[in-house]
Short mmCIF file of C-alpha atoms and ligand atoms in Angstrom, two decimals:
data_model
loop_
_atom_site.label_atom_id
_atom_site.label_comp_id
_atom_site.label_asym_id
_atom_site.label_seq_id
_atom_site.Cartn_x
_atom_site.Cartn_y
_atom_site.Cartn_z
CA MET A 3 -63.47 -10.64 85.36
CA PHE A 4 -64.31 -7.32 83.69
CA VAL A 5 -67.03 -6.06 81.37
CA SER A 6 -65.81 -6.11 77.80
CA ASP A 7 -65.94 -2.34 77.30
CA LEU A 8 -64.12 -1.48 80.53
CA LEU A 9 -61.47 0.53 78.68
CA LYS A 10 -63.56 1.78 75.76
CA GLY A 11 -62.48 5.27 74.67
CA LYS A 12 -59.03 4.95 76.26
CA ARG A 13 -55.95 5.35 74.08
CA ILE A 14 -52.97 3.74 75.75
CA LEU A 15 -49.30 3.55 74.78
CA ILE A 16 -47.29 0.52 75.92
CA THR A 17 -43.49 0.73 75.69
CA GLY A 18 -41.84 -2.57 74.80
CA GLY A 19 -45.26 -3.77 73.67
CA GLY A 20 -43.96 -6.02 70.89
CA SER A 21 -43.07 -8.97 73.10
CA GLY A 22 -43.25 -10.48 76.58
CA LEU A 23 -45.46 -8.94 79.24
CA GLY A 24 -45.96 -5.80 77.12
CA LYS A 25 -47.53 -7.88 74.37
CA SER A 26 -49.74 -9.81 76.82
CA THR A 27 -50.85 -6.49 78.29
CA ALA A 28 -51.65 -5.06 74.86
CA LYS A 29 -53.81 -8.10 74.10
CA ARG A 30 -55.77 -7.87 77.36
CA LEU A 31 -56.39 -4.13 77.06
CA LEU A 32 -57.54 -4.56 73.44
CA GLN A 33 -60.01 -7.24 74.60
CA LEU A 34 -61.37 -4.67 77.06
CA GLY A 35 -61.94 -2.07 74.34
CA ALA A 36 -58.86 0.15 74.65
CA GLU A 37 -57.13 1.54 71.58
CA ILE A 38 -53.47 0.54 71.83
CA VAL A 39 -50.21 1.92 70.49
CA ILE A 40 -47.09 -0.19 71.05
CA CYS A 41 -43.52 1.00 70.66
CA GLY A 42 -40.15 -0.69 70.66
CA ARG A 43 -36.87 -0.98 68.81
CA ARG A 44 -37.66 -3.90 66.49
CA VAL A 45 -39.93 -2.73 63.66
CA ALA A 46 -40.60 -6.20 62.21
CA LEU A 47 -41.66 -7.46 65.64
CA LEU A 48 -43.98 -4.46 66.20
CA GLU A 49 -45.58 -5.04 62.83
CA GLU A 50 -46.01 -8.76 63.48
CA THR A 51 -47.42 -8.25 66.98
CA SER A 52 -49.91 -5.57 65.92
CA ALA A 53 -51.18 -7.74 63.05
CA GLU A 54 -51.48 -10.75 65.35
CA LEU A 55 -53.32 -8.87 68.10
CA ARG A 56 -55.58 -7.05 65.64
CA ALA A 57 -56.62 -10.40 64.18
CA ALA A 58 -57.02 -12.03 67.60
CA THR A 59 -59.06 -9.28 69.24
CA GLY A 60 -60.58 -7.20 66.44
CA GLY A 61 -59.26 -4.18 68.32
CA VAL A 62 -57.53 -1.00 67.18
CA ILE A 63 -53.75 -1.22 67.53
CA GLY A 64 -50.94 0.79 65.95
CA TYR A 65 -47.19 0.87 66.45
CA LYS A 66 -44.28 3.31 66.47
CA PRO A 67 -40.67 2.23 66.15
CA LEU A 68 -38.85 3.93 69.04
CA ASP A 69 -35.76 3.55 71.20
CA ILE A 70 -36.84 5.22 74.43
CA ARG A 71 -33.19 5.95 75.32
CA ASP A 72 -33.19 8.68 72.68
CA PRO A 73 -34.94 11.79 74.10
CA GLU A 74 -35.30 13.48 70.71
CA ALA A 75 -36.85 10.38 69.18
CA VAL A 76 -39.20 10.14 72.18
CA GLU A 77 -40.30 13.75 71.72
CA ALA A 78 -40.82 13.30 67.95
CA THR A 79 -42.78 10.06 68.40
CA ILE A 80 -45.02 11.42 71.14
CA ALA A 81 -45.68 14.53 68.99
CA GLU A 82 -46.64 12.24 66.11
CA ILE A 83 -48.95 10.18 68.34
CA TRP A 84 -50.60 13.32 69.76
CA ALA A 85 -51.13 14.69 66.24
CA GLU A 86 -53.24 11.59 65.53
CA ALA A 87 -55.09 11.77 68.89
CA PRO A 88 -54.06 12.42 72.50
CA LEU A 89 -53.22 9.48 74.71
CA ASP A 90 -55.13 8.73 77.92
CA GLY A 91 -52.58 6.38 79.41
CA LEU A 92 -48.92 5.42 79.33
CA ILE A 93 -47.59 2.04 80.43
CA ASN A 94 -43.86 2.16 81.10
CA ASN A 95 -43.13 -1.50 80.45
CA ALA A 96 -39.88 -1.46 78.44
CA ALA A 97 -36.86 -2.59 80.43
CA GLY A 98 -33.31 -3.81 80.03
CA ASN A 99 -31.54 -6.21 82.34
CA PHE A 100 -28.98 -9.02 82.60
CA LEU A 101 -27.48 -11.09 85.37
CA ALA A 102 -23.87 -10.14 86.07
CA ARG A 103 -21.40 -9.74 88.89
CA THR A 104 -21.28 -6.02 89.53
CA GLU A 105 -17.48 -5.91 89.52
CA ASP A 106 -17.59 -7.20 85.93
CA LEU A 107 -19.73 -4.30 84.65
CA SER A 108 -18.27 -1.61 82.42
CA HIS A 109 -19.71 1.89 82.62
CA ARG A 110 -21.34 1.18 79.26
CA ALA A 111 -23.04 -1.91 80.69
CA LEU A 112 -24.38 0.18 83.59
CA ASP A 113 -25.56 2.87 81.17
CA ALA A 114 -27.18 0.33 78.81
CA VAL A 115 -29.62 -0.72 81.53
CA VAL A 116 -30.12 2.58 83.37
CA ALA A 117 -30.68 4.41 80.06
CA ILE A 118 -33.67 2.18 79.29
CA VAL A 119 -35.16 1.66 82.74
CA LEU A 120 -34.68 5.10 84.26
CA HIS A 121 -33.97 7.63 81.52
CA GLY A 122 -36.28 6.08 78.93
CA THR A 123 -39.14 5.84 81.41
CA ALA A 124 -38.58 9.44 82.51
CA TYR A 125 -38.42 10.74 78.90
CA MET A 126 -41.70 9.01 78.04
CA THR A 127 -43.38 10.24 81.20
CA LEU A 128 -42.24 13.83 80.66
CA ALA A 129 -43.24 13.89 77.00
CA CYS A 130 -46.77 12.68 77.82
CA GLY A 131 -47.12 14.59 81.09
CA LYS A 132 -46.25 17.98 79.58
CA ARG A 133 -48.91 17.49 76.92
CA TRP A 134 -51.56 16.35 79.39
CA ILE A 135 -50.86 19.40 81.53
CA ALA A 136 -50.91 21.80 78.54
CA ASP A 137 -54.16 20.27 77.21
CA LYS A 138 -55.75 19.98 80.71
CA HIS A 139 -56.33 16.36 79.74
CA PRO A 140 -56.38 13.65 82.43
CA GLY A 141 -53.54 11.14 82.29
CA ASN A 142 -52.68 7.78 83.82
CA VAL A 143 -49.13 6.47 84.07
CA LEU A 144 -48.44 2.90 85.12
CA SER A 145 -44.84 1.75 85.47
CA ILE A 146 -43.71 -1.85 85.75
CA VAL A 147 -41.07 -2.06 88.49
CA THR A 148 -39.98 -5.04 90.62
CA THR A 149 -39.92 -5.91 94.32
CA TYR A 150 -36.16 -5.35 94.35
CA ALA A 151 -36.91 -1.67 93.81
CA TRP A 152 -37.14 -1.63 97.63
CA THR A 153 -35.40 -4.84 98.75
CA GLY A 154 -32.41 -4.42 96.47
CA SER A 155 -30.93 -7.50 94.77
CA ALA A 156 -27.47 -8.80 94.07
CA TYR A 157 -26.33 -9.38 90.46
CA VAL A 158 -28.83 -7.01 88.80
CA VAL A 159 -27.59 -3.76 90.34
CA PRO A 160 -28.13 -1.39 87.37
CA SER A 161 -31.72 -2.61 87.09
CA VAL A 162 -32.20 -2.25 90.86
CA MET A 163 -31.02 1.36 90.68
CA GLY A 164 -33.25 2.14 87.71
CA LYS A 165 -36.37 0.50 89.12
CA ALA A 166 -35.90 2.15 92.53
CA ALA A 167 -35.73 5.50 90.76
CA VAL A 168 -38.90 4.78 88.76
CA LEU A 169 -40.74 3.94 91.97
CA ALA A 170 -39.48 7.21 93.50
CA MET A 171 -40.69 9.07 90.39
CA THR A 172 -44.10 7.38 90.68
CA ARG A 173 -44.57 8.50 94.28
CA SER A 174 -43.23 12.00 93.65
CA LEU A 175 -45.26 12.80 90.55
CA ALA A 176 -48.43 11.30 92.03
CA VAL A 177 -48.31 14.24 94.44
CA GLU A 178 -46.96 16.91 92.09
CA TRP A 179 -49.24 16.15 89.14
CA GLY A 180 -52.23 14.74 91.05
CA PRO A 181 -53.89 18.18 91.14
CA LYS A 182 -53.45 18.35 87.36
CA GLY A 183 -55.47 15.17 86.89
CA ILE A 184 -52.58 12.78 86.25
CA ARG A 185 -52.21 9.68 88.33
CA PHE A 186 -49.18 7.44 88.80
CA ASN A 187 -48.98 3.86 89.93
CA ALA A 188 -46.54 0.99 89.70
CA ILE A 189 -46.81 -2.77 89.64
CA ALA A 190 -44.09 -4.98 91.11
CA PRO A 191 -44.40 -8.42 89.49
CA GLY A 192 -42.71 -11.56 90.79
CA PRO A 193 -41.72 -14.36 88.41
CA PHE A 194 -43.87 -14.08 85.27
CA PRO A 195 -41.88 -16.11 82.74
CA THR A 196 -41.05 -14.49 79.39
CA GLU A 197 -38.48 -15.59 76.84
CA GLY A 198 -36.53 -12.31 76.88
CA ALA A 199 -36.19 -11.94 80.64
CA TRP A 200 -35.48 -15.62 81.33
CA GLU A 201 -32.80 -15.76 78.63
CA ARG A 202 -30.99 -12.84 80.27
CA LEU A 203 -31.63 -13.65 83.91
CA VAL A 204 -31.82 -17.40 84.38
CA PRO A 205 -28.48 -19.07 83.69
CA ARG A 206 -29.54 -22.74 84.08
CA LYS A 207 -32.77 -24.76 83.66
CA ASP A 208 -32.68 -26.14 87.23
CA LEU A 209 -32.49 -22.57 88.54
CA ALA A 210 -35.56 -21.55 86.52
CA GLU A 211 -37.71 -23.87 88.60
CA THR A 212 -36.30 -22.52 91.85
CA PHE A 213 -36.84 -18.98 90.61
CA GLU A 214 -40.45 -19.68 89.61
CA THR A 215 -41.53 -21.63 92.69
CA ARG A 216 -39.67 -19.88 95.51
CA ASN A 217 -42.79 -18.14 96.75
CA ALA A 218 -45.70 -18.87 99.07
CA LEU A 219 -47.86 -20.25 96.25
CA GLY A 220 -45.13 -22.45 94.80
CA ARG A 221 -45.74 -21.43 91.18
CA PRO A 222 -44.92 -18.70 88.67
CA GLY A 223 -47.41 -15.98 87.83
CA ARG A 224 -49.75 -16.30 84.86
CA HIS A 225 -49.69 -13.44 82.39
CA GLU A 226 -53.45 -12.92 82.68
CA GLU A 227 -53.10 -12.40 86.43
CA LEU A 228 -50.78 -9.49 85.76
CA THR A 229 -52.68 -8.07 82.80
CA ASN A 230 -55.98 -8.02 84.72
CA LEU A 231 -54.27 -5.95 87.40
CA VAL A 232 -52.99 -3.59 84.71
CA ALA A 233 -56.52 -3.31 83.32
CA TYR A 234 -57.89 -2.42 86.75
CA LEU A 235 -55.28 0.26 87.33
CA MET A 236 -55.83 1.75 83.86
CA ALA A 237 -59.61 1.88 84.35
CA ASP A 238 -61.52 4.85 85.78
CA GLN A 239 -62.90 2.52 88.47
CA SER A 240 -59.51 2.72 90.24
CA ALA A 241 -59.34 6.53 89.99
CA TYR A 242 -58.62 7.08 93.70
CA ILE A 243 -55.52 4.86 93.63
CA THR A 244 -52.43 6.95 92.95
CA GLY A 245 -48.85 6.94 94.21
CA GLU A 246 -49.20 3.23 94.92
CA VAL A 247 -47.14 0.18 94.06
CA VAL A 248 -49.06 -3.07 93.86
CA THR A 249 -47.03 -6.23 94.39
CA ILE A 250 -48.14 -9.31 92.48
CA ASP A 251 -45.61 -12.01 93.32
CA GLY A 252 -47.25 -14.86 95.28
CA ALA A 253 -45.54 -13.37 98.37
CA GLU A 254 -42.14 -14.09 96.82
CA TRP A 255 -40.29 -11.22 98.44
CA LEU A 256 -41.88 -11.76 101.83
CA THR A 257 -40.93 -15.45 101.62
CA GLY A 258 -37.33 -14.38 101.25
CA ALA A 259 -37.61 -11.71 103.94
CA GLY A 260 -39.27 -13.23 107.03
CA GLN A 261 -36.67 -14.26 109.57
CA PHE A 262 -38.35 -17.57 110.51
CA ASN A 263 -39.68 -18.44 107.08
CA PHE A 264 -36.99 -21.15 106.92
CA ALA A 265 -39.39 -23.17 109.10
CA ARG A 266 -41.46 -23.87 105.97
CA SER A 267 -39.08 -26.76 105.37
CA LEU A 268 -39.73 -28.42 108.77
CA THR A 269 -41.43 -31.82 108.73
CA ASP A 270 -44.27 -33.01 111.01
CA ALA A 271 -41.59 -34.89 112.96
CA ASP A 272 -39.62 -31.64 113.40
CA TRP A 273 -42.74 -29.89 114.69
CA ALA A 274 -43.49 -32.78 117.07
CA GLU A 275 -39.95 -32.55 118.38
CA MET A 276 -40.34 -28.77 118.88
CA ALA A 277 -43.62 -29.37 120.75
CA SER A 278 -41.95 -31.96 123.00
CA ARG A 279 -39.57 -29.24 124.23
CA LYS A 280 -42.48 -27.44 125.95
CA LYS A 281 -41.94 -27.20 129.69
C1 LIG B 307 -22.14 -7.95 81.30
C2 LIG B 307 -23.06 -6.91 79.45
C3 LIG B 307 -24.01 -7.96 79.30
C4 LIG B 307 -23.95 -9.04 80.23
C5 LIG B 307 -24.33 -6.49 77.73
N1 LIG B 307 -23.31 -6.05 78.46
N2 LIG B 307 -24.78 -7.66 78.22
N3 LIG B 307 -22.15 -6.90 80.44
N4 LIG B 307 -23.01 -8.99 81.22
N5 LIG B 307 -24.79 -10.06 80.16
C6 LIG B 307 -22.53 -4.83 78.22
C7 LIG B 307 -21.84 -4.87 76.87
O1 LIG B 307 -20.62 -5.62 76.94
C8 LIG B 307 -21.60 -3.40 76.62
O2 LIG B 307 -20.51 -2.90 77.36
C9 LIG B 307 -22.83 -2.74 77.21
O3 LIG B 307 -23.38 -3.70 78.14
C10 LIG B 307 -23.86 -2.43 76.15
O4 LIG B 307 -24.13 -3.64 75.45
P1 LIG B 307 -24.98 -3.68 74.11
O5 LIG B 307 -25.24 -5.09 73.74
O6 LIG B 307 -24.37 -2.76 73.09
O7 LIG B 307 -26.32 -3.00 74.63
P2 LIG B 307 -27.67 -2.84 73.91
O8 LIG B 307 -27.69 -3.41 72.54
O9 LIG B 307 -28.04 -1.41 74.09
O10 LIG B 307 -28.64 -3.77 74.80
C11 LIG B 307 -29.15 -3.36 76.03
C12 LIG B 307 -29.22 -4.53 76.99
C13 LIG B 307 -29.98 -5.71 76.34
C14 LIG B 307 -29.90 -4.08 78.27
C15 LIG B 307 -27.81 -4.99 77.30
O11 LIG B 307 -30.02 -6.83 77.23
C16 LIG B 307 -31.37 -5.36 75.95
O12 LIG B 307 -31.59 -4.75 74.92
N6 LIG B 307 -32.36 -5.72 76.74
C17 LIG B 307 -33.79 -5.40 76.49
C18 LIG B 307 -34.72 -6.45 76.92
C19 LIG B 307 -34.52 -6.94 78.34
O13 LIG B 307 -33.43 -6.82 78.91
N7 LIG B 307 -35.53 -7.55 78.89
C20 LIG B 307 -35.46 -8.14 80.21
C21 LIG B 307 -36.08 -7.21 81.16
S1 LIG B 307 -36.42 -8.07 82.66
P3 LIG B 307 -19.01 -2.71 76.71
O14 LIG B 307 -18.22 -2.06 77.81
O15 LIG B 307 -18.54 -4.10 76.33
O16 LIG B 307 -19.21 -1.82 75.51
C22 LIG B 307 -36.54 -6.92 83.89
C23 LIG B 307 -37.23 -7.29 85.17
C24 LIG B 307 -36.60 -8.39 85.88
O17 LIG B 307 -36.13 -5.85 83.77
C25 LIG B 307 -37.44 -8.97 86.99
C26 LIG B 307 -37.65 -10.45 86.79
C27 LIG B 307 -38.48 -11.10 87.88
#
């Protein structure tokens, strides 16, 4: 759906780019001509993914081992990346999450998730933002959140708190750093299956199907649907969009929210019976 050099000349860092949606995003942006750097905790995986995507796309991709929960490591890694060449974009994709009853969480469990989702995202954003401002270089930050950043959700409370904060950061910095040429957007994906997330969030096979089809379109998202949206938001053609969150979930959250949406399960006979009640 895009011209092949849409992102030519753009150098973009993707956190958690070694696997899952981060990897799919890296592949799509490489196909569109971007130069990609991926970071994550697992060096072997980063190496394997960069080799695979380089071979598949012929694009330029590098990697940096990094745990975004460590602010000093973030600063050192971003300095290293900038010494090679400044970035044009940052995609805050790395996340941590698991399904648990909140009363069962230790403070370390809470911290494990919030440290990745909120602190890690903020450290990355600050490290890049300060450099863009100092260099008077335009910047583009895209953060992957979820629809429960505003609806809330039971059983994933640390992630809810972290994602809500990232959305608040997105809206706040869009205003504060907009005049400095840095824009901020977020994407709220619905069910886009990945091994890592499903292993941590979907306890049983029968629930996976419910999770994936409980939306107006009755199906899970396809990775390319998400990665094309990322490409659009990272491209100069969307330059006037900032401070926005784009939901891509097949109307999943609205399906759960509308008071009378239960009527989706009514049969023709039920509707005929309702009609017969007309005075
Ligand atoms: C309760 C748990 C737990 C679980 C870990 N803990 N898993 N508590 N239920 N399932 C507790 C541990 O007991 C420990 O507390 C504390 O959390 C830290 O655990 P560690 O294993 O040492 O943490 P760490 O190695 O830092 O791993 C972080 C992690 C892990 C978040 C727990 O899952 C991870 O690395 N995840 C990264 C990838 C990921 O989560 N991807 C999915 C993102 S999906 P104690 O007190 O025992 O020391 C997403 C969007 C969802 O975010 C939207 C879908 C539609």
